[in-house]
């Protein structure tokens, strides 16, 4: 079976017509946050909030249309309220800047929450999240890892954790732990191959619960593996988590396709500082001879980062060792700490930490030695 593509999904969605506007929902730019993970598809349909309640049939026909594509096993379409992007350059987000006092109360023991995001799936966002978290740990920090990629949770596998989180008090869940990192993932609650149906409000409450109702304890940094994409669902998440900053993972091709720019814009809309960009699968290391080939016009990320005024945090090569170790639940930073790759991840981790722990705009910190 050929792999399902975003184009295939969009093609069938073009047959779904918005009854009020007599045009298809793709041409009307109503589809956002499209995620195709193996045979599972998720997307949101952006609608005017006033029309929301009447559009359930539209949502259902969109789901049915995609479900009819051969090979699709699950489809999740959510209606999301469409909001105009702020027109003034630095208009503050309505819900208050991320990291505002209301949100901070969610996870009081956690010093900084950092999102790892990507313009689309499959660029190595989860692999980067795990190795970044392990790099932060190796640098001496207390680290948590929150798998917010609820459409395709991969942390149980990558961190080699099985079983379900327990609860000592019947109210809060104990996070799972391995390699010295506290981990929470929807994948602990449901089997990895169970297609999950997420409706908009459920997505939000799942994330809030994983923050608020988990006994994270005292952490220096909580790394959040965001769902791929930059649509409204991701935007809502970015708004709900009191983020100290975001890191964007991109492959050289996606940089050319401006996906990194979309990520940057998404976080700007919610006032979250983008700490920088990591170029993943930057060049290819031949497993036999170690020869380096730049298959995807390497170096694009650095140029793009410069052009956008973003920091370039580092480049990770495409190397089978990175894939094998993370797919086996033995991420390279932990299993091969002396490797070049582990060094690069630790260096990136140090840069990220310097940015969030350094002097922060608007939030002076009192440090008692
Ligand atoms: P995403 O979270 O963006 O969907 P993943 O982290 O799941 O992506 O990575 C997708 C696949 O690519 C996985 O099999 C992973 O092991 C592999 N991968 C990620 N980064 C690299 C890399 N630098 N070198 C080799 N394989 C990689």
Coordinates of C-alpha atoms and ligand atoms in Angstrom, one line a residue:
X1 CA 0.0 0.0 0.0
X2 CA 1.4 3.3 -1.1
X3 CA 1.9 5.8 1.8
X4 CA -0.9 8.1 2.5
X5 CA -0.1 11.7 1.7
X6 CA -1.4 15.1 2.8
X7 CA -2.1 15.9 -0.9
X8 CA -4.5 12.9 -1.1
X9 CA -6.3 14.0 2.0
X10 CA -6.6 17.6 0.7
X11 CA -7.8 16.3 -2.7
X12 CA -10.8 14.5 -1.2
X13 CA -11.5 17.4 1.1
X14 CA -12.0 19.6 -2.0
X15 CA -15.3 17.7 -2.5
X16 CA -16.7 19.0 0.8
X17 CA -18.6 22.2 0.3
X18 CA -19.3 24.8 2.9
X19 CA -23.1 25.2 2.5
X20 CA -23.2 28.9 3.4
X21 CA -20.4 30.0 1.1
X22 CA -20.9 27.5 -1.8
X23 CA -17.2 26.7 -2.1
X24 CA -15.1 23.8 -1.0
X25 CA -13.4 23.9 2.4
X26 CA -9.9 23.6 1.0
X27 CA -10.2 26.6 -1.4
X28 CA -11.8 28.5 1.5
X29 CA -8.6 27.9 3.5
X30 CA -10.6 26.3 6.3
X31 CA -8.3 23.3 6.8
X32 CA -5.4 23.6 9.2
X33 CA -3.2 21.4 11.3
X34 CA -3.4 18.5 8.9
X35 CA -1.6 15.5 10.4
X36 CA -1.1 12.3 8.5
X37 CA 0.6 9.7 10.6
X38 CA 0.7 6.3 9.0
X39 CA -2.9 5.6 8.3
X40 CA -4.3 8.1 10.8
X41 CA -5.4 11.5 9.8
X42 CA -6.3 14.5 11.9
X43 CA -7.1 18.1 10.9
X44 CA -9.1 21.0 12.1
X45 CA -11.7 23.0 10.2
X46 CA -11.5 26.7 11.0
X47 CA -14.9 28.2 11.3
X48 CA -16.4 31.5 12.5
X49 CA -17.4 30.7 16.1
X50 CA -20.9 32.0 15.5
X51 CA -21.5 29.3 12.9
X52 CA -19.9 26.5 15.0
X53 CA -22.9 24.7 16.2
X54 CA -24.5 24.5 12.8
X55 CA -21.4 23.0 11.2
X56 CA -21.4 19.6 12.8
X57 CA -22.7 18.0 9.6
X58 CA -19.9 19.7 7.7
X59 CA -17.4 18.2 10.1
X60 CA -18.9 14.8 9.7
X61 CA -18.9 14.9 5.9
X62 CA -15.2 15.9 6.0
X63 CA -14.5 13.0 8.2
X64 CA -16.5 10.6 6.0
X65 CA -14.8 11.8 2.9
X66 CA -11.3 11.2 4.3
X67 CA -12.3 7.9 5.9
X68 CA -13.3 6.7 2.4
X69 CA -9.7 6.9 1.1
X70 CA -8.5 3.3 0.9
X71 CA -6.0 2.5 3.7
X72 CA -7.2 5.2 6.1
X73 CA -7.9 3.7 9.6
X74 CA -8.9 6.7 11.6
X75 CA -9.9 10.3 10.9
X76 CA -10.3 13.1 13.4
X77 CA -11.7 16.4 12.3
X78 CA -12.3 19.1 14.8
X79 CA -14.1 22.4 14.4
X80 CA -12.0 25.2 15.7
X81 CA -12.9 28.9 16.1
X82 CA -11.1 30.9 13.5
X83 CA -9.4 34.0 14.8
X84 CA -7.9 36.7 12.7
X85 CA -4.2 37.2 13.1
X86 CA -3.4 40.3 15.0
X87 CA -2.8 43.2 12.6
X88 CA -0.7 45.5 14.7
X89 CA 2.9 44.2 14.9
X90 CA 3.1 43.4 18.6
X91 CA -0.6 43.1 19.6
X92 CA -0.7 41.1 22.7
X93 CA -2.6 37.8 22.5
X94 CA -6.1 38.0 23.9
X95 CA -5.6 35.3 26.5
X96 CA -2.7 37.1 27.9
X97 CA 0.9 36.3 27.0
X98 CA 1.9 32.6 27.4
X99 CA 3.7 32.4 30.7
X100 CA 1.2 34.8 32.3
X101 CA 0.4 34.3 35.9
X102 CA -2.8 32.3 35.3
X103 CA -0.9 29.7 33.3
X104 CA 2.1 29.6 35.6
X105 CA -0.1 28.3 38.4
X106 CA -0.6 25.1 36.3
X107 CA 2.9 23.7 37.1
X108 CA 4.4 25.7 40.0
X109 CA 7.5 23.5 40.5
X110 CA 8.6 23.8 36.9
X111 CA 11.0 26.6 36.2
X112 CA 10.8 26.6 32.4
X113 CA 8.6 24.9 29.8
X114 CA 10.0 24.7 26.3
X115 CA 8.1 23.5 23.3
X116 CA 9.7 21.5 20.4
X117 CA 7.7 22.1 17.3
X118 CA 7.8 21.4 13.6
X119 CA 6.0 22.7 10.5
X120 CA 5.0 19.1 9.6
X121 CA 5.3 15.5 10.7
X122 CA 8.3 13.2 10.1
X123 CA 11.1 15.8 10.4
X124 CA 12.4 14.2 13.6
X125 CA 10.7 16.4 16.1
X126 CA 10.2 13.6 18.7
X127 CA 13.7 12.3 18.2
X128 CA 15.0 15.8 18.8
X129 CA 12.8 16.3 21.8
X130 CA 14.1 13.1 23.5
X131 CA 17.7 13.7 22.8
X132 CA 17.4 17.4 23.8
X133 CA 15.8 16.3 27.1
X134 CA 18.6 13.8 27.6
X135 CA 21.2 16.5 26.7
X136 CA 19.7 18.8 29.3
X137 CA 19.9 16.0 31.8
X138 CA 23.5 15.2 30.9
X139 CA 24.2 18.9 31.5
X140 CA 23.1 18.5 35.1
X141 CA 19.5 19.7 35.0
X142 CA 16.3 18.2 36.4
X143 CA 14.2 17.4 33.3
X144 CA 10.7 16.4 32.4
X145 CA 9.4 15.4 29.0
X146 CA 5.8 15.9 28.1
X147 CA 4.6 14.1 24.9
X148 CA 1.9 16.5 23.7
X149 CA 1.9 14.8 20.3
X150 CA -1.4 13.1 21.2
X151 CA -2.1 12.1 17.6
X152 CA 1.1 9.9 17.5
X153 CA 2.6 9.6 20.9
X154 CA 6.1 8.1 20.6
X155 CA 7.7 8.7 24.0
X156 CA 6.8 5.3 25.5
X157 CA 8.8 3.7 22.7
X158 CA 11.6 6.2 22.4
X159 CA 12.1 6.3 26.2
X160 CA 11.5 2.5 26.6
X161 CA 8.8 2.9 29.2
X162 CA 5.9 0.5 29.6
X163 CA 3.1 0.4 32.1
X164 CA 0.7 2.9 33.3
X165 CA 1.3 5.9 35.6
X166 CA 0.0 5.3 39.1
X167 CA -1.5 7.8 41.5
X168 CA -0.6 8.0 45.2
X169 CA -3.4 10.3 46.2
X170 CA -6.0 9.4 43.7
X171 CA -5.8 13.0 42.3
X172 CA -2.5 13.5 40.7
X173 CA -0.7 11.0 38.4
X174 CA 2.9 10.1 39.0
X175 CA 4.9 10.7 35.9
X176 CA 6.8 7.6 34.5
X177 CA 10.5 7.8 34.6
X178 CA 13.5 6.4 32.7
X179 CA 17.1 7.5 32.1
X180 CA 16.6 10.1 34.9
X181 CA 13.8 11.9 33.1
X182 CA 10.2 12.2 34.2
X183 CA 7.9 11.4 31.3
X184 CA 4.2 11.8 30.6
X185 CA 2.4 10.7 27.4
X186 CA -1.1 9.8 26.3
X187 CA 0.7 6.7 25.0
X188 CA 0.8 5.4 28.5
X189 CA -3.0 5.5 28.8
X190 CA -3.8 3.9 25.5
X191 CA -2.1 1.3 23.3
X192 CA 0.2 2.8 20.6
X193 CA -1.8 1.3 17.8
X194 CA -5.3 2.3 19.1
X195 CA -6.6 5.1 16.9
X196 CA -7.7 7.9 19.2
X197 CA -10.5 10.2 18.4
X198 CA -9.8 13.7 19.7
X199 CA -12.3 16.5 19.7
X200 CA -11.2 20.0 20.2
X201 CA -12.1 20.4 23.9
X202 CA -10.6 17.0 24.7
X203 CA -7.3 18.0 23.1
X204 CA -7.2 21.0 25.4
X205 CA -8.2 19.2 28.5
X206 CA -5.8 16.3 27.8
X207 CA -2.9 18.7 27.7
X208 CA -4.0 20.7 30.7
X209 CA -4.3 17.5 32.7
X210 CA -0.9 16.3 31.7
X211 CA 0.5 19.6 33.0
X212 CA -1.7 20.3 36.0
X213 CA -2.7 16.8 37.2
X214 CA 0.7 15.2 37.0
X215 CA 3.1 15.4 40.0
X216 CA 6.0 16.8 38.1
X217 CA 7.7 17.9 41.3
X218 CA 10.6 20.3 41.0
X219 CA 12.0 20.5 37.5
X220 CA 14.4 23.0 35.9
X221 CA 13.0 22.4 32.5
X222 CA 10.0 20.5 30.9
X223 CA 10.4 19.7 27.3
X224 CA 7.1 19.5 25.4
X225 CA 7.0 17.5 22.2
X226 CA 4.3 19.3 20.3
X227 CA 2.0 17.8 17.7
X228 CA 3.4 18.5 14.2
X229 CA 2.1 21.4 12.2
X230 CA 1.2 25.0 12.8
X231 CA -2.5 25.0 12.5
X232 CA -5.1 26.2 14.9
X233 CA -5.0 23.1 17.1
X234 CA -1.3 23.6 17.7
X235 CA -1.8 27.3 18.2
X236 CA -4.3 26.6 20.9
X237 CA -1.9 24.3 22.6
X238 CA 0.9 26.9 22.4
X239 CA -1.5 29.3 24.1
X240 CA -2.4 27.0 26.9
X241 CA 1.0 26.1 28.0
X242 CA 3.0 28.7 29.9
X243 CA 5.9 28.4 27.5
X244 CA 9.3 30.1 28.2
X245 CA 10.1 29.5 24.5
X246 CA 10.0 27.3 21.5
X247 CA 12.5 25.4 19.4
X248 CA 11.7 24.7 15.8
X249 CA 12.9 21.5 14.2
X250 CA 13.2 21.5 10.5
X251 CA 14.8 19.5 7.7
X252 CA 16.6 21.4 5.0
X253 CA 13.8 20.9 2.5
X254 CA 11.1 22.2 4.8
X255 CA 13.2 25.2 5.4
X256 CA 13.1 25.8 1.6
X257 CA 9.3 25.3 1.8
X258 CA 9.0 27.9 4.4
X259 CA 7.6 25.5 7.1
X260 CA 10.0 26.9 9.6
X261 CA 8.6 30.4 8.9
X262 CA 5.1 29.1 9.7
X263 CA 6.3 27.8 13.1
X264 CA 7.9 31.1 13.9
X265 CA 4.8 33.0 13.0
X266 CA 2.6 30.7 15.1
X267 CA 4.6 31.3 18.2
X268 CA 4.8 35.0 17.5
X269 CA 1.0 35.1 17.4
X270 CA 0.9 33.8 21.0
X271 CA 3.8 35.9 22.2
X272 CA 6.1 32.9 22.8
X273 CA 9.8 33.6 22.1
X274 CA 11.3 31.3 19.5
X275 CA 14.7 30.2 20.9
X276 CA 15.9 29.1 17.6
X277 CA 15.9 26.5 14.9
X278 CA 17.5 23.0 14.8
X279 CA 18.3 21.6 11.4
X280 CA 17.6 17.9 11.5
X281 CA 18.7 15.4 8.8
X282 CA 21.1 18.2 7.8
X283 CA 23.6 16.0 6.0
X284 CA 24.1 12.3 5.5
X285 CA 26.8 10.3 7.2
X286 CA 27.6 7.1 5.4
X287 CA 27.3 4.3 7.9
X288 CA 30.1 2.3 6.2
X289 CA 32.8 4.9 5.6
X290 CA 31.7 7.9 7.6
X291 CA 31.7 10.0 4.4
X292 CA 29.6 13.1 4.7
X293 CA 27.2 14.0 1.9
X294 CA 24.9 17.0 1.8
X295 CA 21.8 15.4 0.3
X296 CA 19.4 18.2 1.0
X297 CA 21.4 21.3 0.2
X298 CA 22.7 21.5 3.7
X299 CA 23.1 24.9 5.4
X300 CA 19.7 26.3 4.5
X301 CA 18.6 26.5 8.1
X302 CA 21.4 28.7 9.1
X303 CA 20.7 31.1 6.2
X304 CA 17.0 31.0 6.9
X305 CA 17.5 31.6 10.6
X306 CA 19.7 34.6 9.8
X307 CA 17.2 36.0 7.4
X308 CA 14.4 35.6 10.0
X309 CA 16.5 37.0 12.8
X310 CA 16.2 33.6 14.6
X311 CA 19.1 31.9 16.3
X312 CA 20.5 28.8 14.7
X313 CA 20.9 26.2 17.4
X314 CA 22.7 23.4 15.5
X315 CA 22.6 20.8 12.9
X316 CA 22.0 17.0 13.3
X317 CA 23.0 14.7 10.5
X318 CA 20.8 12.0 9.0
X319 CA 22.5 9.0 10.6
X320 CA 21.1 5.5 10.9
X321 CA 22.5 5.3 14.4
X322 CA 20.2 8.1 15.5
X323 CA 17.2 6.3 14.1
X324 CA 18.1 2.9 15.4
X325 CA 18.8 4.1 18.9
X326 CA 15.7 6.1 19.3
X327 CA 13.5 3.5 17.7
X328 CA 14.9 0.9 20.1
X329 CA 14.3 3.1 23.1
X330 CA 18.0 3.8 23.6
X331 CA 18.4 7.4 22.4
X332 CA 21.9 8.2 21.3
X333 CA 22.6 10.9 23.9
X334 CA 22.1 8.2 26.6
X335 CA 23.4 5.1 24.9
X336 CA 26.4 6.6 23.1
X337 CA 27.3 9.7 25.2
X338 CA 30.8 9.9 23.6
X339 CA 29.5 10.0 20.1
X340 CA 29.7 13.2 18.0
X341 CA 26.0 13.3 17.8
X342 CA 25.5 13.2 21.5
X343 CA 28.0 16.1 21.8
X344 CA 25.9 18.1 19.3
X345 CA 22.7 17.4 21.2
X346 CA 24.3 18.5 24.5
X347 CA 25.6 21.6 22.9
X348 CA 22.2 22.5 21.6
X349 CA 20.8 21.7 25.1
X350 CA 23.3 24.1 26.6
X351 CA 22.2 26.9 24.2
X352 CA 18.6 26.3 24.9
X353 CA 19.1 26.4 28.7
X354 CA 21.2 29.5 28.5
X355 CA 18.4 31.2 26.7
X356 CA 15.6 30.2 29.1
X357 CA 17.6 30.5 32.3
X358 CA 19.4 33.7 31.3
X359 CA 18.1 37.1 32.1
X360 CA 14.5 37.1 31.0
X361 CA 12.6 40.1 29.6
X362 CA 10.1 41.4 32.0
X363 CA 10.5 38.7 34.6
X364 CA 13.3 39.7 36.9
X365 CA 14.4 36.7 39.0
X366 CA 15.7 36.9 42.6
X367 CA 18.4 34.3 43.1
X368 CA 19.4 33.5 46.6
X369 CA 22.8 31.9 46.9
Ligands
LIG1 P1 8.4 13.5 14.1 O1 8.3 13.5 15.6 O2 8.8 14.8 13.5 O3 7.2 12.9 13.4 P2 10.3 11.4 14.5 O4 11.2 11.9 15.5 O5 9.3 10.4 14.9 O6 9.6 12.6 13.7 O7 11.2 10.8 13.4 C1 10.7 10.2 12.2 C2 11.7 9.0 11.8 O8 12.9 9.6 11.4 C3 12.0 8.1 13.0 O9 12.1 6.8 12.5 C4 13.3 8.6 13.5 O10 14.1 7.6 14.1 C5 14.0 9.1 12.2 N1 14.9 10.2 12.5 C6 14.7 11.3 13.1 N2 15.8 12.1 13.1 C7 16.8 11.4 12.5 C8 18.2 11.6 12.2 N3 18.8 12.7 12.5 N4 18.9 10.6 11.5 C9 18.2 9.4 11.2 N5 16.9 9.2 11.4 C10 16.2 10.1 12.1

